[in-house]
Amino acid sequence: MFQYIFKRLLLMIPTLIGAAILIFFVLRLIPGDVCELRLAGSGLYADPEQIKLCRDNLGLNDPILVQFWDFIFGFLTFDMGESMWTGRAITYEIGLRFQLSLQVAVMATLVAIFIAIPLGTISAVKQNTWIDYFVRAFSIAGIAMPSFWLGIIIILGLLISTQAMFGEPWMPPIQYVSPFEDLWANLSQLIWPAVATGYRYSAVATRMTRSALLEVLREDYIRTARAKGLVEKLIINRHALKNSLLPVVTVIGIEFAFLMGGLVVTEQVFNLNGLGKLFVESVLNQDFTLTQALVMVVVTVFVFTNFLVDICYAWLDPRIRYA
Amino acid sequence: MAVTTEAELEELATKASWYDKLKVFMRQQPLGAIGGGIVLLMVLMALFADFLAPYDPELNAFEFMLVAPSWEFILGTDQFGRDLLSRIVYGARTALFVGFTSAFIGSFIGLVLGVGSAYFGGKIDLIFQRVMDIFMAFPLIIMALAVVAIFGTGIQNVIIAITIPFIPRCARVVRSTALSIREIPYIDAARALGYSHIRIILRHMVPNVMAPFLIMITAFVGQAILLEASLSYLGLGVQEPTPAWGLMLQGGAEEYAESAPWVAVWPGVAISLAVFGFNLFGDAIRDVLDPRLRSQ
């Protein structure tokens, strides 16, 4: 087992280095840079001296390999330099928003699990009935609906329903409150984006639960359980579901990537000051240092999640290790 | 869903008229047929946008700002007085153009790379796999946003941004199929006859990986439409005044959500319906072309 973990861990290194090379050099292909944009962006004449000074300050005039080394070394030591736009340390900018994004991500995952497992189970047990068709349509709709639109509709629904019930419209609070300060205010703000992202996230997991459970239900030991007269509810809950959750766990882990993508847009809708919003702003401002740092953070999280999924899988199913 | 019986398969094989095939398809894949219907509707809408749209989609009419749905403006107007129905009809053109172009280019490049990698094997295949691993480490939208950061916004760059992340995803699936085809003796026979690598790849291997390739394309079109809408919504995709569904939701759809909900509702319905249609259709295509994948 340790050998497997070690091997898998080593495999991550070339991927991460490759991703770093890719993002770093490709971002350097952009014509124009942040200095031109910042100084000449307003349409005014930009002094070449000033542009040179700005580039010197940001290290843009250093040899490209030196810049690359700074980038890698900085990433490893959690000192990713300063944002080219705000001038504040990138670690600070990310740290400011990390908690919020992480919380929404975890909540969305929970929402997805709470939707996917019961629905997938019902759908499999009632295969080819109208319930099954409904659940499948519901989950395909989850993939089809853009999460930002779902967010807008949720806000709209909240406004209309609170208007109808209490006489005045209510919106989730805009100001972020830490859950340790005021849990209720925090949840009333973050539950909506979590639902909007989680529903979409649940779609694939629902279908996975359904098909995995259908497969297990055809196994011999299920027939044995039925033959000895066990109650159907026990067969499903105790015997079938447990064995079918393995691929579901994998899918939930892998879909984490979708979740991060989903956050980029949902944070925009709900006006949450999270990592996704920061990422979009960095792209809009051509803030390379920030963009490359954020891409690396996302890629690292993604690669690491995949690693964890693989380890979980090997731990749950010992056959994998020898493959 | 009806199970394919031997009789039905026989019927399909003997009577090869497309009308009969269509009937069998509709009977066996009712959801797929619905999806196909939606796709057809979208395509027709995009093709005949000039005849279907009641107004010019880019025409600002400040005397008609945020008009509620009525006989004059069936879906209402937006904050610039532009007719929503016309913008949605023309938006189908943008969505399908971006969707089809990026899905086709992305999966075609992926197809050639995937088959090539499997064909040459050895070190080339190994290096190629590592490079694909690196590309796959970027979540779809993150990669697309990074590409937008490089090339900038606008419809052409959006197509590039969506195409690039599709390439490794298609290449990987195609490669695994192509690996098994490479072991079949007729490829060796083709080599022995002195055919060039390119000829063997294009004429002998590519036609045999068509099933996964077609499945990838249909799946990609839906994803591409969704991705384009997301990018446009973020202000990093198609730019005003081009009618695009995602863009329609960006320009103040939230601001006017309460006073003019139609601005926020209809473009989203259009996006969801289009992606829904392509997904259902794609699933059905997959079931028909590759029964082995059915359980997934």
mmCIF file of N, CA, C and O in Angstrom, chain B residues 157-229:
data_model
loop_
_atom_site.group_PDB
_atom_site.id
_atom_site.type_symbol
_atom_site.label_atom_id
_atom_site.label_comp_id
_atom_site.label_asym_id
_atom_site.label_seq_id
_atom_site.Cartn_x
_atom_site.Cartn_y
_atom_site.Cartn_z
ATOM 1 N N ASN B 157 -11.860 33.895 -30.435
ATOM 2 C CA ASN B 157 -11.026 33.453 -29.318
ATOM 3 C C ASN B 157 -11.784 32.527 -28.389
ATOM 4 O O ASN B 157 -11.190 31.641 -27.775
ATOM 5 N N VAL B 158 -13.096 32.744 -28.293
ATOM 6 C CA VAL B 158 -13.897 31.838 -27.469
ATOM 7 C C VAL B 158 -13.851 30.443 -28.067
ATOM 8 O O VAL B 158 -13.703 29.446 -27.347
ATOM 9 N N ILE B 159 -13.936 30.367 -29.395
ATOM 10 C CA ILE B 159 -13.872 29.047 -30.046
ATOM 11 C C ILE B 159 -12.527 28.385 -29.744
ATOM 12 O O ILE B 159 -12.481 27.201 -29.386
ATOM 13 N N ILE B 160 -11.447 29.152 -29.828
ATOM 14 C CA ILE B 160 -10.127 28.588 -29.508
ATOM 15 C C ILE B 160 -10.097 28.116 -28.054
ATOM 16 O O ILE B 160 -9.665 27.010 -27.747
ATOM 17 N N ALA B 161 -10.617 28.974 -27.170
ATOM 18 C CA ALA B 161 -10.585 28.669 -25.737
ATOM 19 C C ALA B 161 -11.359 27.398 -25.421
ATOM 20 O O ALA B 161 -11.009 26.665 -24.503
ATOM 21 N N ILE B 162 -12.428 27.137 -26.170
ATOM 22 C CA ILE B 162 -13.226 25.942 -25.892
ATOM 23 C C ILE B 162 -12.630 24.732 -26.591
ATOM 24 O O ILE B 162 -12.681 23.616 -26.078
ATOM 25 N N THR B 163 -12.034 24.957 -27.763
ATOM 26 C CA THR B 163 -11.460 23.845 -28.530
ATOM 27 C C THR B 163 -10.298 23.191 -27.784
ATOM 28 O O THR B 163 -10.232 21.965 -27.696
ATOM 29 N N ILE B 164 -9.393 24.015 -27.265
ATOM 30 C CA ILE B 164 -8.152 23.471 -26.695
ATOM 31 C C ILE B 164 -8.395 22.448 -25.583
ATOM 32 O O ILE B 164 -7.844 21.351 -25.634
ATOM 33 N N PRO B 165 -9.252 22.742 -24.576
ATOM 34 C CA PRO B 165 -9.431 21.715 -23.547
ATOM 35 C C PRO B 165 -10.115 20.443 -24.054
ATOM 36 O O PRO B 165 -10.019 19.408 -23.406
ATOM 37 N N PHE B 166 -10.803 20.516 -25.208
ATOM 38 C CA PHE B 166 -11.445 19.303 -25.735
ATOM 39 C C PHE B 166 -10.432 18.317 -26.318
ATOM 40 O O PHE B 166 -10.670 17.117 -26.324
ATOM 41 N N ILE B 167 -9.308 18.860 -26.831
ATOM 42 C CA ILE B 167 -8.363 18.011 -27.563
ATOM 43 C C ILE B 167 -7.868 16.826 -26.721
ATOM 44 O O ILE B 167 -8.006 15.676 -27.140
ATOM 45 N N PRO B 168 -7.307 17.076 -25.510
ATOM 46 C CA PRO B 168 -6.797 15.924 -24.754
ATOM 47 C C PRO B 168 -7.903 14.964 -24.345
ATOM 48 O O PRO B 168 -7.680 13.753 -24.270
ATOM 49 N N ARG B 169 -9.104 15.503 -24.077
ATOM 50 C CA ARG B 169 -10.202 14.643 -23.632
ATOM 51 C C ARG B 169 -10.622 13.682 -24.726
ATOM 52 O O ARG B 169 -10.944 12.520 -24.467
ATOM 53 N N CYS B 170 -10.620 14.168 -25.959
ATOM 54 C CA CYS B 170 -10.978 13.293 -27.073
ATOM 55 C C CYS B 170 -9.821 12.345 -27.375
ATOM 56 O O CYS B 170 -10.027 11.154 -27.581
ATOM 57 N N ALA B 171 -8.603 12.889 -27.372
ATOM 58 C CA ALA B 171 -7.433 12.080 -27.729
ATOM 59 C C ALA B 171 -7.334 10.857 -26.831
ATOM 60 O O ALA B 171 -7.032 9.754 -27.289
ATOM 61 N N ARG B 172 -7.602 11.050 -25.552
ATOM 62 C CA ARG B 172 -7.449 9.955 -24.609
ATOM 63 C C ARG B 172 -8.433 8.813 -24.909
ATOM 64 O O ARG B 172 -8.049 7.653 -24.945
ATOM 65 N N VAL B 173 -9.700 9.179 -25.152
ATOM 66 C CA VAL B 173 -10.708 8.146 -25.426
ATOM 67 C C VAL B 173 -10.394 7.432 -26.738
ATOM 68 O O VAL B 173 -10.434 6.198 -26.820
ATOM 69 N N VAL B 174 -10.064 8.223 -27.763
ATOM 70 C CA VAL B 174 -9.782 7.643 -29.068
ATOM 71 C C VAL B 174 -8.564 6.727 -28.995
ATOM 72 O O VAL B 174 -8.547 5.639 -29.564
ATOM 73 N N ARG B 175 -7.542 7.166 -28.267
ATOM 74 C CA ARG B 175 -6.312 6.378 -28.167
ATOM 75 C C ARG B 175 -6.586 4.980 -27.626
ATOM 76 O O ARG B 175 -6.065 3.995 -28.139
ATOM 77 N N SER B 176 -7.432 4.914 -26.576
ATOM 78 C CA SER B 176 -7.640 3.604 -25.966
ATOM 79 C C SER B 176 -8.338 2.654 -26.950
ATOM 80 O O SER B 176 -8.051 1.455 -26.955
ATOM 81 N N THR B 177 -9.230 3.185 -27.781
ATOM 82 C CA THR B 177 -9.849 2.326 -28.794
ATOM 83 C C THR B 177 -8.828 1.951 -29.864
ATOM 84 O O THR B 177 -8.762 0.804 -30.307
ATOM 85 N N ALA B 178 -8.044 2.959 -30.270
ATOM 86 C CA ALA B 178 -7.093 2.733 -31.353
ATOM 87 C C ALA B 178 -6.028 1.710 -30.961
ATOM 88 O O ALA B 178 -5.542 0.963 -31.808
ATOM 89 N N LEU B 179 -5.681 1.662 -29.677
ATOM 90 C CA LEU B 179 -4.670 0.708 -29.215
ATOM 91 C C LEU B 179 -5.068 -0.721 -29.558
ATOM 92 O O LEU B 179 -4.242 -1.531 -29.991
ATOM 93 N N SER B 180 -6.363 -1.031 -29.378
ATOM 94 C CA SER B 180 -6.795 -2.403 -29.653
ATOM 95 C C SER B 180 -6.840 -2.662 -31.155
ATOM 96 O O SER B 180 -6.597 -3.780 -31.604
ATOM 97 N N ILE B 181 -7.137 -1.603 -31.931
ATOM 98 C CA ILE B 181 -7.202 -1.792 -33.383
ATOM 99 C C ILE B 181 -5.810 -2.044 -33.960
ATOM 100 O O ILE B 181 -5.632 -2.815 -34.888
ATOM 101 N N ARG B 182 -4.818 -1.389 -33.363
ATOM 102 C CA ARG B 182 -3.455 -1.519 -33.853
ATOM 103 C C ARG B 182 -2.981 -2.975 -33.834
ATOM 104 O O ARG B 182 -2.145 -3.388 -34.617
ATOM 105 N N GLU B 183 -3.514 -3.743 -32.866
ATOM 106 C CA GLU B 183 -3.066 -5.127 -32.723
ATOM 107 C C GLU B 183 -3.689 -6.062 -33.759
ATOM 108 O O GLU B 183 -3.290 -7.207 -33.880
ATOM 109 N N ILE B 184 -4.691 -5.567 -34.490
ATOM 110 C CA ILE B 184 -5.341 -6.430 -35.482
ATOM 111 C C ILE B 184 -4.405 -6.571 -36.697
ATOM 112 O O ILE B 184 -3.833 -5.584 -37.153
ATOM 113 N N PRO B 185 -4.256 -7.796 -37.230
ATOM 114 C CA PRO B 185 -3.253 -8.044 -38.272
ATOM 115 C C PRO B 185 -3.385 -7.175 -39.525
ATOM 116 O O PRO B 185 -2.406 -6.969 -40.222
ATOM 117 N N TYR B 186 -4.571 -6.661 -39.822
ATOM 118 C CA TYR B 186 -4.670 -5.941 -41.088
ATOM 119 C C TYR B 186 -3.826 -4.672 -41.096
ATOM 120 O O TYR B 186 -3.465 -4.169 -42.160
ATOM 121 N N ILE B 187 -3.492 -4.160 -39.921
ATOM 122 C CA ILE B 187 -2.613 -2.993 -39.875
ATOM 123 C C ILE B 187 -1.200 -3.413 -40.292
ATOM 124 O O ILE B 187 -0.542 -2.737 -41.082
ATOM 125 N N ASP B 188 -0.755 -4.581 -39.800
ATOM 126 C CA ASP B 188 0.544 -5.106 -40.216
ATOM 127 C C ASP B 188 0.547 -5.354 -41.715
ATOM 128 O O ASP B 188 1.530 -5.074 -42.410
ATOM 129 N N ALA B 189 -0.579 -5.886 -42.203
ATOM 130 C CA ALA B 189 -0.689 -6.164 -43.634
ATOM 131 C C ALA B 189 -0.519 -4.876 -44.431
ATOM 132 O O ALA B 189 0.182 -4.836 -45.443
ATOM 133 N N ALA B 190 -1.147 -3.814 -43.948
ATOM 134 C CA ALA B 190 -1.052 -2.525 -44.636
ATOM 135 C C ALA B 190 0.391 -2.023 -44.640
ATOM 136 O O ALA B 190 0.880 -1.505 -45.649
ATOM 137 N N ARG B 191 1.076 -2.224 -43.498
ATOM 138 C CA ARG B 191 2.484 -1.844 -43.420
ATOM 139 C C ARG B 191 3.308 -2.634 -44.442
ATOM 140 O O ARG B 191 4.153 -2.087 -45.149
ATOM 141 N N ALA B 192 3.005 -3.957 -44.496
ATOM 142 C CA ALA B 192 3.756 -4.835 -45.395
ATOM 143 C C ALA B 192 3.559 -4.431 -46.848
ATOM 144 O O ALA B 192 4.447 -4.599 -47.679
ATOM 145 N N LEU B 193 2.409 -3.891 -47.155
ATOM 146 C CA LEU B 193 2.137 -3.445 -48.520
ATOM 147 C C LEU B 193 2.866 -2.143 -48.836
ATOM 148 O O LEU B 193 2.804 -1.650 -49.952
ATOM 149 N N GLY B 194 3.498 -1.582 -47.819
ATOM 150 C CA GLY B 194 4.307 -0.388 -48.052
ATOM 151 C C GLY B 194 3.525 0.905 -47.988
ATOM 152 O O GLY B 194 3.985 1.935 -48.485
ATOM 153 N N TYR B 195 2.336 0.899 -47.389
ATOM 154 C CA TYR B 195 1.582 2.149 -47.249
ATOM 155 C C TYR B 195 2.273 3.068 -46.253
ATOM 156 O O TYR B 195 2.913 2.608 -45.303
ATOM 157 N N SER B 196 2.100 4.370 -46.436
ATOM 158 C CA SER B 196 2.742 5.329 -45.532
ATOM 159 C C SER B 196 1.991 5.374 -44.207
ATOM 160 O O SER B 196 0.829 4.966 -44.128
ATOM 161 N N HIS B 197 2.696 5.893 -43.183
ATOM 162 C CA HIS B 197 2.061 6.000 -41.859
ATOM 163 C C HIS B 197 0.777 6.802 -41.935
ATOM 164 O O HIS B 197 -0.241 6.436 -41.359
ATOM 165 N N ILE B 198 0.865 7.929 -42.654
ATOM 166 C CA ILE B 198 -0.300 8.825 -42.709
ATOM 167 C C ILE B 198 -1.480 8.114 -43.351
ATOM 168 O O ILE B 198 -2.616 8.194 -42.870
ATOM 169 N N ARG B 199 -1.204 7.369 -44.429
ATOM 170 C CA ARG B 199 -2.278 6.664 -45.104
ATOM 171 C C ARG B 199 -2.907 5.617 -44.172
ATOM 172 O O ARG B 199 -4.128 5.491 -44.102
ATOM 173 N N ILE B 200 -2.063 4.894 -43.442
ATOM 174 C CA ILE B 200 -2.599 3.866 -42.542
ATOM 175 C C ILE B 200 -3.435 4.523 -41.434
ATOM 176 O O ILE B 200 -4.532 4.067 -41.114
ATOM 177 N N ILE B 201 -2.907 5.625 -40.891
ATOM 178 C CA ILE B 201 -3.644 6.290 -39.818
ATOM 179 C C ILE B 201 -4.999 6.782 -40.327
ATOM 180 O O ILE B 201 -6.031 6.508 -39.723
ATOM 181 N N LEU B 202 -4.974 7.480 -41.455
ATOM 182 C CA LEU B 202 -6.201 8.118 -41.919
ATOM 183 C C LEU B 202 -7.176 7.132 -42.568
ATOM 184 O O LEU B 202 -8.375 7.211 -42.350
ATOM 185 N N ARG B 203 -6.649 6.193 -43.364
ATOM 186 C CA ARG B 203 -7.553 5.323 -44.121
ATOM 187 C C ARG B 203 -7.892 4.038 -43.380
ATOM 188 O O ARG B 203 -8.960 3.452 -43.614
ATOM 189 N N HIS B 204 -6.996 3.569 -42.539
ATOM 190 C CA HIS B 204 -7.233 2.259 -41.936
ATOM 191 C C HIS B 204 -7.610 2.312 -40.468
ATOM 192 O O HIS B 204 -8.359 1.478 -39.993
ATOM 193 N N MET B 205 -7.064 3.292 -39.740
ATOM 194 C CA MET B 205 -7.371 3.317 -38.310
ATOM 195 C C MET B 205 -8.506 4.267 -37.966
ATOM 196 O O MET B 205 -9.410 3.922 -37.212
ATOM 197 N N VAL B 206 -8.464 5.472 -38.518
ATOM 198 C CA VAL B 206 -9.485 6.465 -38.178
ATOM 199 C C VAL B 206 -10.917 5.963 -38.400
ATOM 200 O O VAL B 206 -11.766 6.107 -37.523
ATOM 201 N N PRO B 207 -11.212 5.319 -39.555
ATOM 202 C CA PRO B 207 -12.607 4.877 -39.736
ATOM 203 C C PRO B 207 -13.064 3.901 -38.659
ATOM 204 O O PRO B 207 -14.254 3.806 -38.380
ATOM 205 N N ASN B 208 -12.128 3.188 -38.059
ATOM 206 C CA ASN B 208 -12.511 2.189 -37.061
ATOM 207 C C ASN B 208 -12.690 2.741 -35.652
ATOM 208 O O ASN B 208 -13.089 2.020 -34.752
ATOM 209 N N VAL B 209 -12.345 3.998 -35.461
ATOM 210 C CA VAL B 209 -12.594 4.580 -34.137
ATOM 211 C C VAL B 209 -13.720 5.616 -34.227
ATOM 212 O O VAL B 209 -13.878 6.455 -33.358
ATOM 213 N N MET B 210 -14.509 5.524 -35.291
ATOM 214 C CA MET B 210 -15.579 6.494 -35.506
ATOM 215 C C MET B 210 -16.629 6.493 -34.388
ATOM 216 O O MET B 210 -17.161 7.539 -34.043
ATOM 217 N N ALA B 211 -16.921 5.317 -33.826
ATOM 218 C CA ALA B 211 -17.983 5.261 -32.810
ATOM 219 C C ALA B 211 -17.663 6.131 -31.596
ATOM 220 O O ALA B 211 -18.431 7.037 -31.274
ATOM 221 N N PRO B 212 -16.508 5.909 -30.939
ATOM 222 C CA PRO B 212 -16.213 6.798 -29.804
ATOM 223 C C PRO B 212 -16.062 8.247 -30.231
ATOM 224 O O PRO B 212 -16.427 9.160 -29.480
ATOM 225 N N PHE B 213 -15.578 8.449 -31.456
ATOM 226 C CA PHE B 213 -15.388 9.808 -31.958
ATOM 227 C C PHE B 213 -16.728 10.546 -32.058
ATOM 228 O O PHE B 213 -16.860 11.678 -31.578
ATOM 229 N N LEU B 214 -17.717 9.895 -32.642
ATOM 230 C CA LEU B 214 -19.036 10.530 -32.779
ATOM 231 C C LEU B 214 -19.665 10.786 -31.414
ATOM 232 O O LEU B 214 -20.304 11.814 -31.183
ATOM 233 N N ILE B 215 -19.453 9.825 -30.506
ATOM 234 C CA ILE B 215 -19.997 9.991 -29.155
ATOM 235 C C ILE B 215 -19.374 11.222 -28.494
ATOM 236 O O ILE B 215 -20.066 12.032 -27.866
ATOM 237 N N MET B 216 -18.053 11.367 -28.663
ATOM 238 C CA MET B 216 -17.379 12.527 -28.076
ATOM 239 C C MET B 216 -17.933 13.826 -28.668
ATOM 240 O O MET B 216 -18.184 14.782 -27.952
ATOM 241 N N ILE B 217 -18.108 13.855 -29.987
ATOM 242 C CA ILE B 217 -18.569 15.096 -30.624
ATOM 243 C C ILE B 217 -19.914 15.534 -30.048
ATOM 244 O O ILE B 217 -20.082 16.688 -29.649
ATOM 245 N N THR B 218 -20.875 14.611 -29.979
ATOM 246 C CA THR B 218 -22.197 15.024 -29.496
ATOM 247 C C THR B 218 -22.123 15.484 -28.046
ATOM 248 O O THR B 218 -22.810 16.425 -27.662
ATOM 249 N N ALA B 219 -21.265 14.819 -27.265
ATOM 250 C CA ALA B 219 -21.146 15.253 -25.874
ATOM 251 C C ALA B 219 -20.507 16.641 -25.803
ATOM 252 O O ALA B 219 -20.890 17.475 -24.987
ATOM 253 N N PHE B 220 -19.543 16.878 -26.690
ATOM 254 C CA PHE B 220 -18.822 18.142 -26.669
ATOM 255 C C PHE B 220 -19.699 19.325 -27.064
ATOM 256 O O PHE B 220 -19.535 20.421 -26.527
ATOM 257 N N VAL B 221 -20.606 19.131 -28.024
ATOM 258 C CA VAL B 221 -21.403 20.269 -28.486
ATOM 259 C C VAL B 221 -22.174 20.875 -27.318
ATOM 260 O O VAL B 221 -22.149 22.091 -27.104
ATOM 261 N N GLY B 222 -22.820 20.013 -26.523
ATOM 262 C CA GLY B 222 -23.555 20.506 -25.369
ATOM 263 C C GLY B 222 -22.653 21.228 -24.387
ATOM 264 O O GLY B 222 -22.953 22.332 -23.927
ATOM 265 N N GLN B 223 -21.503 20.610 -24.110
ATOM 266 C CA GLN B 223 -20.559 21.229 -23.166
ATOM 267 C C GLN B 223 -20.052 22.562 -23.692
ATOM 268 O O GLN B 223 -19.871 23.510 -22.933
ATOM 269 N N ALA B 224 -19.824 22.608 -25.010
ATOM 270 C CA ALA B 224 -19.291 23.838 -25.602
ATOM 271 C C ALA B 224 -20.316 24.969 -25.500
ATOM 272 O O ALA B 224 -19.959 26.113 -25.196
ATOM 273 N N ILE B 225 -21.585 24.645 -25.719
ATOM 274 C CA ILE B 225 -22.627 25.667 -25.611
ATOM 275 C C ILE B 225 -22.662 26.225 -24.189
ATOM 276 O O ILE B 225 -22.729 27.432 -23.964
ATOM 277 N N LEU B 226 -22.570 25.302 -23.226
ATOM 278 C CA LEU B 226 -22.592 25.702 -21.825
ATOM 279 C C LEU B 226 -21.371 26.561 -21.476
ATOM 280 O O LEU B 226 -21.472 27.578 -20.786
ATOM 281 N N LEU B 227 -20.230 26.145 -21.990
ATOM 282 C CA LEU B 227 -18.984 26.852 -21.706
ATOM 283 C C LEU B 227 -19.011 28.252 -22.330
ATOM 284 O O LEU B 227 -18.594 29.230 -21.696
ATOM 285 N N GLU B 228 -19.512 28.327 -23.553
ATOM 286 C CA GLU B 228 -19.601 29.638 -24.224
ATOM 287 C C GLU B 228 -20.505 30.556 -23.410
ATOM 288 O O GLU B 228 -20.184 31.723 -23.181
ATOM 289 N N ALA B 229 -21.636 30.009 -22.960
ATOM 290 C CA ALA B 229 -22.563 30.820 -22.175
ATOM 291 C C ALA B 229 -21.895 31.306 -20.890
ATOM 292 O O ALA B 229 -22.038 32.470 -20.507
#
